[in-house]
């Protein structure tokens, strides 16, 4: 199948040619024709499968084939994180090169002024995070009355991060009959519930098994004591001579501690998490992408925004409290058909999180030991007289520095 058979026009075909895209990916094959005819779409696809082009290409085509006299915001893409907003913005710019379209990106944690001046120059496509968008809308700094399409990218994460109130407030200010597209790597009950209120007879597109992990990623699980995780990480990177490794931890503190430890072992590392300034986060990502540092240690905030075609290694230093995050994390490797290796370090206490991952992916994983880093059987804590495990939501909230999932949602604390 070719891009032209999907109804894309010459201007876009030339750009795809220049990008080296020869054939549309399955999600692109399924979504592009529907988006072109203004259908609502609910699409689930594995990460790294070309989701962004699946909505960006047809939306760009719709704008250029029905140009308006005045520039107005016709497409709004909402993303859960700043990093993803930046990435989607870059993709729109790439796919609309020389087509005289303006795409603007707006996200919190950065000054609003440059974003406003970009908007004031005229904007066809706005990519934004919900909080900043709401600020722009409430202060009446933007006009969304001519909006034609709303895209909710990574809809599950957007809801998971507690943006539902913002989303509902934004929805109230949008025109009634707009096209709405839901794109998400995973779907859960919250997403389905929201889709019912937002989507009108949506075209359901599922190009791969729901919640499946990308097929070309080898997944390896090492059982190791918590106290030996940093040493095992340094050993794996050093002994295998890995040069671009993305490491996920659950907490900001662990990100900083591990980056320091690795540096002590002679492994250059950048750290990215929600307490870092936007400048520091951008620099960390750029240094990592450029290969100036060997390792990027990050909380889950980096899981959505990072697109490095050749990224081969991902290490889950700690398993996430939310099993769906596991899929997003390892989806940073094995992108665009490349192979990847995802390693998870699992302490005794984290075995119940591994069970969650197995349940979600319908796979069974063997825990292996690395010679020299075998878990110490004496270090296993005896079960405490049936004490109830804290809920995973609250553990996650604690890990992110929030008070509890309930409070976090209502106080609007969303930084990771
Ligand atoms: P996404 O899932 O949108 O993050 O895209 C993942 C990666 O696949 C990006 O690096 C895209 O540039 C790349 N990509 C998207 N569509 C195609 C295609 N049809 N052929 C080759 N690469 C693609």
Short mmCIF file of N, CA and C in Angstrom, two decimals, residues 12 15 51-61 63 75-79 84-99 101-104 124-127 149 151 153 181:
data_model
loop_
_atom_site.label_atom_id
_atom_site.label_comp_id
_atom_site.label_asym_id
_atom_site.label_seq_id
_atom_site.Cartn_x
_atom_site.Cartn_y
_atom_site.Cartn_z
N UNK A 12 2.16 16.59 0.11
CA UNK A 12 2.50 15.76 1.27
C UNK A 12 3.34 14.55 0.85
N UNK A 15 6.90 15.48 0.72
CA UNK A 15 7.51 15.62 2.05
C UNK A 15 7.81 14.23 2.63
N UNK A 51 2.03 6.85 15.00
CA UNK A 51 0.75 7.44 15.39
C UNK A 51 0.63 8.92 15.01
N UNK A 52 1.72 9.66 15.21
CA UNK A 52 1.62 11.11 15.02
C UNK A 52 1.30 11.43 13.56
N UNK A 53 2.01 10.78 12.64
CA UNK A 53 1.73 11.04 11.22
C UNK A 53 0.33 10.58 10.85
N UNK A 54 -0.19 9.59 11.56
CA UNK A 54 -1.53 9.07 11.24
C UNK A 54 -2.59 10.15 11.41
N UNK A 55 -2.38 11.08 12.34
CA UNK A 55 -3.36 12.18 12.43
C UNK A 55 -2.82 13.46 11.81
N UNK A 56 -1.49 13.69 11.88
CA UNK A 56 -0.95 14.96 11.39
C UNK A 56 -1.12 15.10 9.87
N UNK A 57 -0.81 14.04 9.12
CA UNK A 57 -0.83 14.15 7.65
C UNK A 57 -2.23 14.50 7.13
N UNK A 58 -3.28 13.74 7.51
CA UNK A 58 -4.59 14.10 6.96
C UNK A 58 -5.09 15.46 7.45
N UNK A 59 -4.72 15.84 8.69
CA UNK A 59 -5.20 17.14 9.18
C UNK A 59 -4.52 18.28 8.42
N UNK A 60 -3.23 18.10 8.14
CA UNK A 60 -2.52 19.13 7.35
C UNK A 60 -3.17 19.25 5.97
N UNK A 61 -3.45 18.08 5.38
CA UNK A 61 -4.07 18.12 4.05
C UNK A 61 -5.41 18.85 4.07
N UNK A 63 -6.31 21.21 6.00
CA UNK A 63 -6.12 22.66 6.14
C UNK A 63 -5.67 23.27 4.80
N UNK A 75 -6.92 23.28 14.26
CA UNK A 75 -6.62 21.97 14.87
C UNK A 75 -5.99 22.21 16.24
N UNK A 76 -6.49 21.50 17.23
CA UNK A 76 -5.92 21.57 18.57
C UNK A 76 -5.51 20.16 18.99
N UNK A 77 -4.24 20.01 19.35
CA UNK A 77 -3.77 18.71 19.83
C UNK A 77 -3.43 18.85 21.30
N UNK A 78 -4.06 18.05 22.13
CA UNK A 78 -3.75 18.09 23.57
C UNK A 78 -2.85 16.91 23.91
N UNK A 79 -1.77 17.19 24.60
CA UNK A 79 -0.85 16.12 25.01
C UNK A 79 -0.65 16.20 26.52
N UNK A 84 6.06 15.64 25.03
CA UNK A 84 5.28 15.11 23.91
C UNK A 84 4.75 16.27 23.06
N UNK A 85 4.35 17.36 23.73
CA UNK A 85 3.86 18.53 22.97
C UNK A 85 4.95 19.01 22.01
N UNK A 86 6.18 19.09 22.52
CA UNK A 86 7.28 19.56 21.67
C UNK A 86 7.48 18.61 20.49
N UNK A 87 7.41 17.31 20.79
CA UNK A 87 7.66 16.32 19.74
C UNK A 87 6.57 16.35 18.66
N UNK A 88 5.31 16.46 19.11
CA UNK A 88 4.20 16.50 18.14
C UNK A 88 4.31 17.78 17.30
N UNK A 89 4.67 18.88 17.98
CA UNK A 89 4.86 20.15 17.28
C UNK A 89 5.92 19.99 16.18
N UNK A 90 7.05 19.38 16.56
CA UNK A 90 8.12 19.19 15.57
C UNK A 90 7.64 18.33 14.39
N UNK A 91 6.84 17.29 14.71
CA UNK A 91 6.34 16.44 13.63
C UNK A 91 5.45 17.23 12.68
N UNK A 92 4.54 18.06 13.25
CA UNK A 92 3.68 18.87 12.38
C UNK A 92 4.53 19.80 11.50
N UNK A 93 5.59 20.37 12.12
CA UNK A 93 6.43 21.28 11.32
C UNK A 93 7.10 20.52 10.19
N UNK A 94 7.59 19.31 10.54
CA UNK A 94 8.27 18.50 9.52
C UNK A 94 7.31 18.12 8.39
N UNK A 95 6.11 17.68 8.76
CA UNK A 95 5.17 17.20 7.74
C UNK A 95 4.52 18.34 6.95
N UNK A 96 4.71 19.60 7.41
CA UNK A 96 4.08 20.70 6.67
C UNK A 96 5.13 21.69 6.16
N UNK A 97 6.36 21.22 6.03
CA UNK A 97 7.44 22.09 5.59
C UNK A 97 7.07 22.74 4.25
N UNK A 98 7.30 24.05 4.17
CA UNK A 98 7.02 24.83 2.95
C UNK A 98 5.54 24.88 2.55
N UNK A 99 4.66 24.50 3.44
CA UNK A 99 3.24 24.54 3.07
C UNK A 99 2.54 25.78 3.66
N UNK A 101 2.03 26.76 6.69
CA UNK A 101 1.16 26.53 7.85
C UNK A 101 1.91 26.94 9.10
N UNK A 102 1.19 27.43 10.08
CA UNK A 102 1.84 27.76 11.35
C UNK A 102 1.37 26.80 12.44
N UNK A 103 2.33 26.10 13.04
CA UNK A 103 2.02 25.26 14.20
C UNK A 103 2.68 25.90 15.41
N UNK A 104 1.91 26.06 16.48
CA UNK A 104 2.44 26.68 17.69
C UNK A 104 2.33 25.67 18.82
N UNK A 124 -2.43 27.96 12.81
CA UNK A 124 -3.39 27.03 12.23
C UNK A 124 -3.58 25.82 13.14
N UNK A 125 -2.44 25.39 13.72
CA UNK A 125 -2.46 24.16 14.53
C UNK A 125 -1.82 24.47 15.87
N UNK A 126 -2.55 24.21 16.93
CA UNK A 126 -2.00 24.47 18.26
C UNK A 126 -1.80 23.14 18.97
N UNK A 127 -0.59 22.92 19.46
CA UNK A 127 -0.31 21.73 20.26
C UNK A 127 -0.09 22.22 21.68
N UNK A 149 -10.95 20.47 14.55
CA UNK A 149 -10.55 19.14 15.03
C UNK A 149 -9.83 19.22 16.36
N UNK A 151 -7.58 16.77 18.85
CA UNK A 151 -6.89 15.48 18.97
C UNK A 151 -6.48 15.32 20.43
N UNK A 153 -4.02 13.24 22.30
CA UNK A 153 -2.94 12.30 22.08
C UNK A 153 -2.57 11.70 23.43
N UNK A 181 -10.50 13.20 17.77
CA UNK A 181 -9.67 12.01 17.57
C UNK A 181 -9.01 11.63 18.88
#
